[in-house]
């Protein structure tokens, strides 16, 4: 497949702070590629370098064949870029905002009217064409922002945490539009810290403290962690969680209402393992089943391993 984005050892420093440390990525045409990580991981810095907004300190990258350092302006002309704080003109109507951004993105005047109409229909905004943008709800503003970002039909769309602060229904509708764009050939690279959104991407890159931890499909990333997960209902959930949390072979214990979700590693039979662990402390299990490990389990496992490695490093140097 054709790589629309490719980076090699891409890095960015701000003084002594290393925001991005040697990231190498390849994004194929037509993919929905997610960059996942906690706040401060380097996601937004990475996307700004790819958009030509920020120069890398070292390393290299190309976007649609253009060098991100030398050809920044040519990249900006050809991409769509939407952030969680996308600038809409609140005193303009929905249609007026679209016409304004069509001009910004140099859509030919002869095409603007038809492009605005088709975008209104595609995004479900046709019935709100005359409504002032400032009176829209958060979900509708997000939809308008996406429409403005794609009015020029870019082959590549960058989304920087676009659904932050948006209600679940609006997020779901937003993702339907993203998949429609991808099915029409648009490549989408988005940053997120929502695990359910990560599951919707074709492939993911996990970034933590500026470093790339893993790249692959959600299924590949989960499989590489070799986690097995159980969910159980117990009488003394807090006590059970503590008993399990300190047991060798347990990666994570999380409360879900009255249930516990336990991620294990290198455990042949996680159901028997859990029964034995709680029997040792006299806790009765009301129900127990094995569940599918997901992206959140994998992400927590990776971050935990990185934190443990970082904590062990000073002790190793001291010895």
Short mmCIF file of C-alpha atoms in Angstrom, two decimals:
data_model
loop_
_atom_site.label_atom_id
_atom_site.label_comp_id
_atom_site.label_asym_id
_atom_site.label_seq_id
_atom_site.Cartn_x
_atom_site.Cartn_y
_atom_site.Cartn_z
CA UNK A 1 0.00 0.00 0.00
CA UNK A 2 0.98 3.66 -0.46
CA UNK A 3 2.29 5.49 2.60
CA UNK A 4 0.64 8.89 2.91
CA UNK A 5 2.56 9.66 6.14
CA UNK A 6 6.02 8.38 7.01
CA UNK A 7 8.37 9.48 9.79
CA UNK A 8 11.83 8.37 10.87
CA UNK A 9 13.13 9.08 14.37
CA UNK A 10 10.95 12.19 14.61
CA UNK A 11 11.82 14.21 17.72
CA UNK A 12 10.94 17.54 19.26
CA UNK A 13 12.50 19.30 22.25
CA UNK A 14 11.34 22.37 24.12
CA UNK A 15 14.47 23.40 26.00
CA UNK A 16 15.33 20.44 28.23
CA UNK A 17 11.91 18.85 27.77
CA UNK A 18 11.77 16.02 25.24
CA UNK A 19 8.17 16.13 24.01
CA UNK A 20 8.61 13.58 21.21
CA UNK A 21 11.49 11.09 21.20
CA UNK A 22 12.41 9.29 18.00
CA UNK A 23 9.00 8.28 16.63
CA UNK A 24 8.91 6.26 13.41
CA UNK A 25 5.48 5.75 11.83
CA UNK A 26 3.96 4.74 8.51
CA UNK A 27 0.30 5.52 7.75
CA UNK A 28 -1.27 3.96 4.66
CA UNK A 29 -3.71 5.67 2.33
CA UNK A 30 -7.35 5.26 3.41
CA UNK A 31 -6.55 4.29 7.01
CA UNK A 32 -8.10 5.63 10.17
CA UNK A 33 -4.94 5.80 12.25
CA UNK A 34 -5.22 6.60 15.95
CA UNK A 35 -2.48 8.09 18.12
CA UNK A 36 -3.33 7.09 21.67
CA UNK A 37 -1.80 8.27 24.91
CA UNK A 38 -2.46 10.12 28.17
CA UNK A 39 -2.37 13.91 28.44
CA UNK A 40 1.18 15.17 27.95
CA UNK A 41 2.29 12.08 26.02
CA UNK A 42 3.34 14.05 22.93
CA UNK A 43 0.32 13.37 20.72
CA UNK A 44 -0.49 16.97 19.82
CA UNK A 45 3.18 17.84 19.31
CA UNK A 46 3.46 14.94 16.86
CA UNK A 47 0.40 15.98 14.88
CA UNK A 48 1.58 19.61 14.72
CA UNK A 49 4.89 18.52 13.23
CA UNK A 50 3.09 16.41 10.63
CA UNK A 51 0.85 19.35 9.72
CA UNK A 52 3.85 21.63 9.16
CA UNK A 53 2.92 23.85 12.11
CA UNK A 54 5.95 22.90 14.21
CA UNK A 55 9.46 22.04 13.01
CA UNK A 56 11.06 18.84 14.33
CA UNK A 57 14.24 19.17 16.36
CA UNK A 58 15.62 16.07 14.65
CA UNK A 59 14.47 13.20 12.49
CA UNK A 60 12.45 13.45 9.29
CA UNK A 61 8.99 12.93 7.90
CA UNK A 62 6.94 13.14 4.73
CA UNK A 63 3.23 13.82 4.28
CA UNK A 64 1.78 13.01 0.86
CA UNK A 65 5.36 12.96 -0.42
CA UNK A 66 6.20 16.43 0.93
CA UNK A 67 8.94 16.97 3.50
CA UNK A 68 7.44 18.27 6.76
CA UNK A 69 10.34 20.68 7.34
CA UNK A 70 10.92 22.00 3.80
CA UNK A 71 7.41 21.81 2.33
CA UNK A 72 5.21 22.89 5.24
CA UNK A 73 3.11 25.33 3.20
CA UNK A 74 2.41 22.77 0.48
CA UNK A 75 1.26 20.30 3.14
CA UNK A 76 -1.06 22.86 4.77
CA UNK A 77 -2.76 23.51 1.42
CA UNK A 78 -3.64 19.84 1.01
CA UNK A 79 -4.83 18.71 4.45
CA UNK A 80 -7.80 19.18 6.73
CA UNK A 81 -7.02 19.98 10.37
CA UNK A 82 -9.50 20.03 13.23
CA UNK A 83 -8.80 20.44 16.93
CA UNK A 84 -11.08 20.39 19.96
CA UNK A 85 -10.91 24.22 19.89
CA UNK A 86 -11.65 24.63 16.18
CA UNK A 87 -12.50 28.28 15.42
CA UNK A 88 -16.07 28.78 14.28
CA UNK A 89 -17.47 32.25 13.70
CA UNK A 90 -20.39 32.31 16.11
CA UNK A 91 -22.03 35.38 14.57
CA UNK A 92 -22.17 33.65 11.16
CA UNK A 93 -24.72 31.04 10.15
CA UNK A 94 -23.80 27.43 9.47
CA UNK A 95 -23.81 28.02 5.70
CA UNK A 96 -21.82 31.25 6.05
CA UNK A 97 -19.13 29.44 8.05
CA UNK A 98 -18.87 26.85 5.30
CA UNK A 99 -18.60 29.52 2.61
CA UNK A 100 -15.93 31.31 4.64
CA UNK A 101 -13.80 28.17 5.01
CA UNK A 102 -14.29 27.32 1.35
CA UNK A 103 -12.60 30.65 0.64
CA UNK A 104 -9.83 30.00 3.17
CA UNK A 105 -9.11 26.66 1.50
CA UNK A 106 -9.19 28.22 -2.00
CA UNK A 107 -12.22 26.34 -3.30
CA UNK A 108 -13.04 27.84 -6.70
CA UNK A 109 -15.90 30.36 -6.57
CA UNK A 110 -17.68 28.49 -9.34
CA UNK A 111 -17.69 25.37 -7.15
CA UNK A 112 -18.40 26.93 -3.76
CA UNK A 113 -22.22 26.87 -3.85
CA UNK A 114 -22.40 23.21 -4.90
CA UNK A 115 -19.66 22.26 -2.42
CA UNK A 116 -21.46 23.96 0.46
CA UNK A 117 -24.75 22.26 -0.44
CA UNK A 118 -23.19 18.80 -0.71
CA UNK A 119 -21.34 19.29 2.58
CA UNK A 120 -24.53 20.38 4.35
CA UNK A 121 -26.28 17.24 3.13
CA UNK A 122 -23.35 14.92 3.90
CA UNK A 123 -23.00 16.14 7.47
CA UNK A 124 -26.71 16.40 8.31
CA UNK A 125 -26.53 20.19 8.69
CA UNK A 126 -28.92 21.09 5.87
CA UNK A 127 -31.82 21.84 8.22
CA UNK A 128 -29.59 24.17 10.27
CA UNK A 129 -28.05 26.12 7.39
CA UNK A 130 -29.52 29.44 8.60
CA UNK A 131 -28.83 28.91 12.31
CA UNK A 132 -26.11 31.01 13.93
CA UNK A 133 -23.11 28.86 14.85
CA UNK A 134 -23.06 30.39 18.33
CA UNK A 135 -26.48 28.92 19.11
CA UNK A 136 -25.51 25.32 18.23
CA UNK A 137 -25.02 22.67 20.91
CA UNK A 138 -21.54 21.21 21.45
CA UNK A 139 -22.27 18.19 19.27
CA UNK A 140 -23.57 20.28 16.38
CA UNK A 141 -20.63 22.68 16.64
CA UNK A 142 -18.33 19.68 16.38
CA UNK A 143 -20.20 18.50 13.30
CA UNK A 144 -19.89 21.95 11.73
CA UNK A 145 -16.18 22.06 12.56
CA UNK A 146 -15.68 18.74 10.75
CA UNK A 147 -17.68 20.05 7.79
CA UNK A 148 -15.51 23.19 7.61
CA UNK A 149 -12.34 21.09 7.87
CA UNK A 150 -13.36 18.96 4.90
CA UNK A 151 -15.11 21.52 2.66
CA UNK A 152 -12.11 21.40 0.28
CA UNK A 153 -12.23 17.56 0.15
CA UNK A 154 -8.69 16.98 1.46
CA UNK A 155 -7.10 13.55 0.90
CA UNK A 156 -5.72 13.66 4.46
CA UNK A 157 -7.52 14.78 7.61
CA UNK A 158 -5.82 15.45 10.95
CA UNK A 159 -8.03 15.41 14.05
CA UNK A 160 -6.48 16.47 17.36
CA UNK A 161 -8.69 15.14 20.19
CA UNK A 162 -11.80 16.31 18.30
CA UNK A 163 -14.39 14.73 20.60
CA UNK A 164 -13.13 16.07 23.94
CA UNK A 165 -16.08 17.31 25.99
CA UNK A 166 -18.73 16.01 23.57
CA UNK A 167 -21.63 13.81 24.71
CA UNK A 168 -21.58 10.07 23.85
CA UNK A 169 -24.33 10.26 21.22
CA UNK A 170 -22.58 13.08 19.37
CA UNK A 171 -19.30 11.18 19.55
CA UNK A 172 -20.93 8.12 18.01
CA UNK A 173 -22.44 10.19 15.18
CA UNK A 174 -19.07 11.87 14.64
CA UNK A 175 -17.43 8.48 14.20
CA UNK A 176 -20.01 7.47 11.62
CA UNK A 177 -18.94 10.48 9.58
CA UNK A 178 -15.26 9.62 10.00
CA UNK A 179 -15.84 6.11 8.66
CA UNK A 180 -17.83 7.52 5.75
CA UNK A 181 -14.90 9.79 4.87
CA UNK A 182 -12.45 6.88 5.11
CA UNK A 183 -14.64 4.67 2.93
CA UNK A 184 -14.54 7.43 0.30
CA UNK A 185 -10.72 7.35 0.35
CA UNK A 186 -9.80 10.01 2.92
CA UNK A 187 -6.92 9.11 5.22
CA UNK A 188 -7.59 10.11 8.84
CA UNK A 189 -5.00 10.53 11.57
CA UNK A 190 -6.44 11.40 14.95
CA UNK A 191 -5.20 11.75 18.49
CA UNK A 192 -7.33 10.57 21.39
CA UNK A 193 -7.20 9.39 24.97
CA UNK A 194 -10.61 7.71 24.77
CA UNK A 195 -10.15 3.93 24.68
CA UNK A 196 -13.50 3.25 22.99
CA UNK A 197 -12.44 5.54 20.14
CA UNK A 198 -9.15 3.69 19.82
CA UNK A 199 -11.09 0.47 19.20
CA UNK A 200 -12.74 2.12 16.17
CA UNK A 201 -9.43 2.85 14.38
CA UNK A 202 -7.89 0.59 11.74
CA UNK A 203 -4.48 0.88 13.41
CA UNK A 204 -3.07 2.53 16.52
CA UNK A 205 0.16 4.02 17.81
CA UNK A 206 0.61 4.05 21.59
CA UNK A 207 2.68 7.02 22.82
CA UNK A 208 3.84 7.51 26.40
CA UNK A 209 6.19 10.30 27.57
CA UNK A 210 7.07 11.06 23.97
CA UNK A 211 8.08 7.51 23.10
CA UNK A 212 6.35 5.06 20.79
CA UNK A 213 5.40 1.92 22.73
CA UNK A 214 3.58 -0.09 20.05
CA UNK A 215 1.93 0.12 16.63
CA UNK A 216 -0.66 -2.21 15.13
CA UNK A 217 -4.33 -3.01 14.81
CA UNK A 218 -6.27 -2.96 18.09
CA UNK A 219 -6.37 -6.77 17.94
CA UNK A 220 -2.61 -7.06 17.38
CA UNK A 221 -1.77 -4.71 20.22
CA UNK A 222 -4.02 -6.54 22.67
CA UNK A 223 -2.71 -9.95 21.58
CA UNK A 224 0.93 -8.90 22.08
CA UNK A 225 0.28 -8.15 25.75
CA UNK A 226 -0.86 -11.78 26.30
CA UNK A 227 -3.45 -10.68 28.83
CA UNK A 228 -6.38 -12.78 29.97
CA UNK A 229 -9.23 -11.04 31.73
CA UNK A 230 -11.88 -12.23 34.18
CA UNK A 231 -14.92 -10.43 35.56
CA UNK A 232 -16.36 -11.43 38.91
CA UNK A 233 -19.03 -10.51 41.40
CA UNK A 234 -17.97 -10.89 45.02
CA UNK A 235 -19.41 -9.98 48.40
CA UNK A 236 -16.42 -7.95 49.66
CA UNK A 237 -15.22 -6.26 46.49
CA UNK A 238 -12.68 -3.87 48.02
CA UNK A 239 -11.05 -6.63 50.08
CA UNK A 240 -11.06 -8.96 47.09
CA UNK A 241 -9.43 -6.31 44.91
CA UNK A 242 -6.61 -5.86 47.41
CA UNK A 243 -6.08 -9.61 47.69
CA UNK A 244 -5.84 -9.96 43.91
CA UNK A 245 -3.87 -6.79 43.21
CA UNK A 246 -0.77 -8.03 45.05
CA UNK A 247 -0.88 -11.53 43.62
CA UNK A 248 1.91 -12.45 41.15
CA UNK A 249 0.39 -12.78 37.70
CA UNK A 250 -2.14 -9.95 38.18
CA UNK A 251 -1.59 -6.92 35.97
CA UNK A 252 -4.57 -4.77 36.94
CA UNK A 253 -7.72 -4.88 39.08
CA UNK A 254 -10.50 -2.38 38.37
CA UNK A 255 -13.93 -1.80 39.93
CA UNK A 256 -16.94 -1.76 37.57
CA UNK A 257 -19.95 -1.11 39.78
CA UNK A 258 -20.36 -4.22 41.93
CA UNK A 259 -18.05 -6.19 39.65
CA UNK A 260 -14.28 -6.53 39.51
CA UNK A 261 -12.34 -6.77 36.25
CA UNK A 262 -9.00 -8.54 36.65
CA UNK A 263 -6.31 -8.61 33.94
CA UNK A 264 -3.79 -11.43 34.32
CA UNK A 265 -0.61 -12.37 32.45
CA UNK A 266 1.30 -15.65 32.16
CA UNK A 267 -1.65 -17.41 33.84
CA UNK A 268 -2.75 -20.68 32.22
CA UNK A 269 -6.24 -20.79 33.76
CA UNK A 270 -7.35 -17.33 34.96
CA UNK A 271 -10.66 -18.64 36.33
CA UNK A 272 -9.01 -21.23 38.57
CA UNK A 273 -6.31 -18.69 39.46
CA UNK A 274 -8.93 -16.20 40.66
CA UNK A 275 -10.90 -18.82 42.61
CA UNK A 276 -7.77 -20.00 44.39
CA UNK A 277 -6.58 -16.48 45.18
CA UNK A 278 -9.86 -15.52 46.85
CA UNK A 279 -10.35 -18.88 48.55
CA UNK A 280 -7.03 -18.26 50.31
CA UNK A 281 -8.52 -15.18 52.00
CA UNK A 282 -11.99 -16.64 52.55
CA UNK A 283 -13.90 -14.53 50.01
CA UNK A 284 -16.83 -16.17 48.23
CA UNK A 285 -17.36 -15.56 44.52
CA UNK A 286 -20.97 -15.10 43.37
CA UNK A 287 -20.20 -15.17 39.64
CA UNK A 288 -17.08 -15.50 37.54
CA UNK A 289 -16.45 -15.44 33.79
CA UNK A 290 -13.63 -14.85 31.35
CA UNK A 291 -13.92 -11.65 29.29
CA UNK A 292 -12.18 -10.28 26.21
CA UNK A 293 -9.07 -8.21 26.84
CA UNK A 294 -9.42 -4.81 25.18
CA UNK A 295 -7.32 -1.81 24.20
CA UNK A 296 -7.71 -0.22 27.63
CA UNK A 297 -6.32 -3.35 29.29
CA UNK A 298 -3.35 -3.31 26.90
CA UNK A 299 -2.72 0.41 27.38
CA UNK A 300 -2.82 0.21 31.18
CA UNK A 301 -0.48 -2.78 31.06
CA UNK A 302 2.04 -0.95 28.86
CA UNK A 303 1.98 2.23 30.94
CA UNK A 304 2.35 0.23 34.15
CA UNK A 305 5.34 -1.65 32.72
CA UNK A 306 6.96 1.63 31.65
CA UNK A 307 6.43 3.15 35.10
CA UNK A 308 7.91 0.09 36.81
CA UNK A 309 10.92 0.16 34.49
CA UNK A 310 11.47 3.86 35.17
CA UNK A 311 11.24 3.29 38.94
CA UNK A 312 13.72 0.42 38.77
CA UNK A 313 16.29 2.34 36.70
CA UNK A 314 17.73 4.54 39.54
CA UNK A 315 18.14 1.49 41.78
CA UNK A 316 19.92 -0.40 39.00
CA UNK A 317 22.31 2.52 38.41
CA UNK A 318 23.00 2.83 42.13
CA UNK A 319 23.97 -0.83 42.39
#
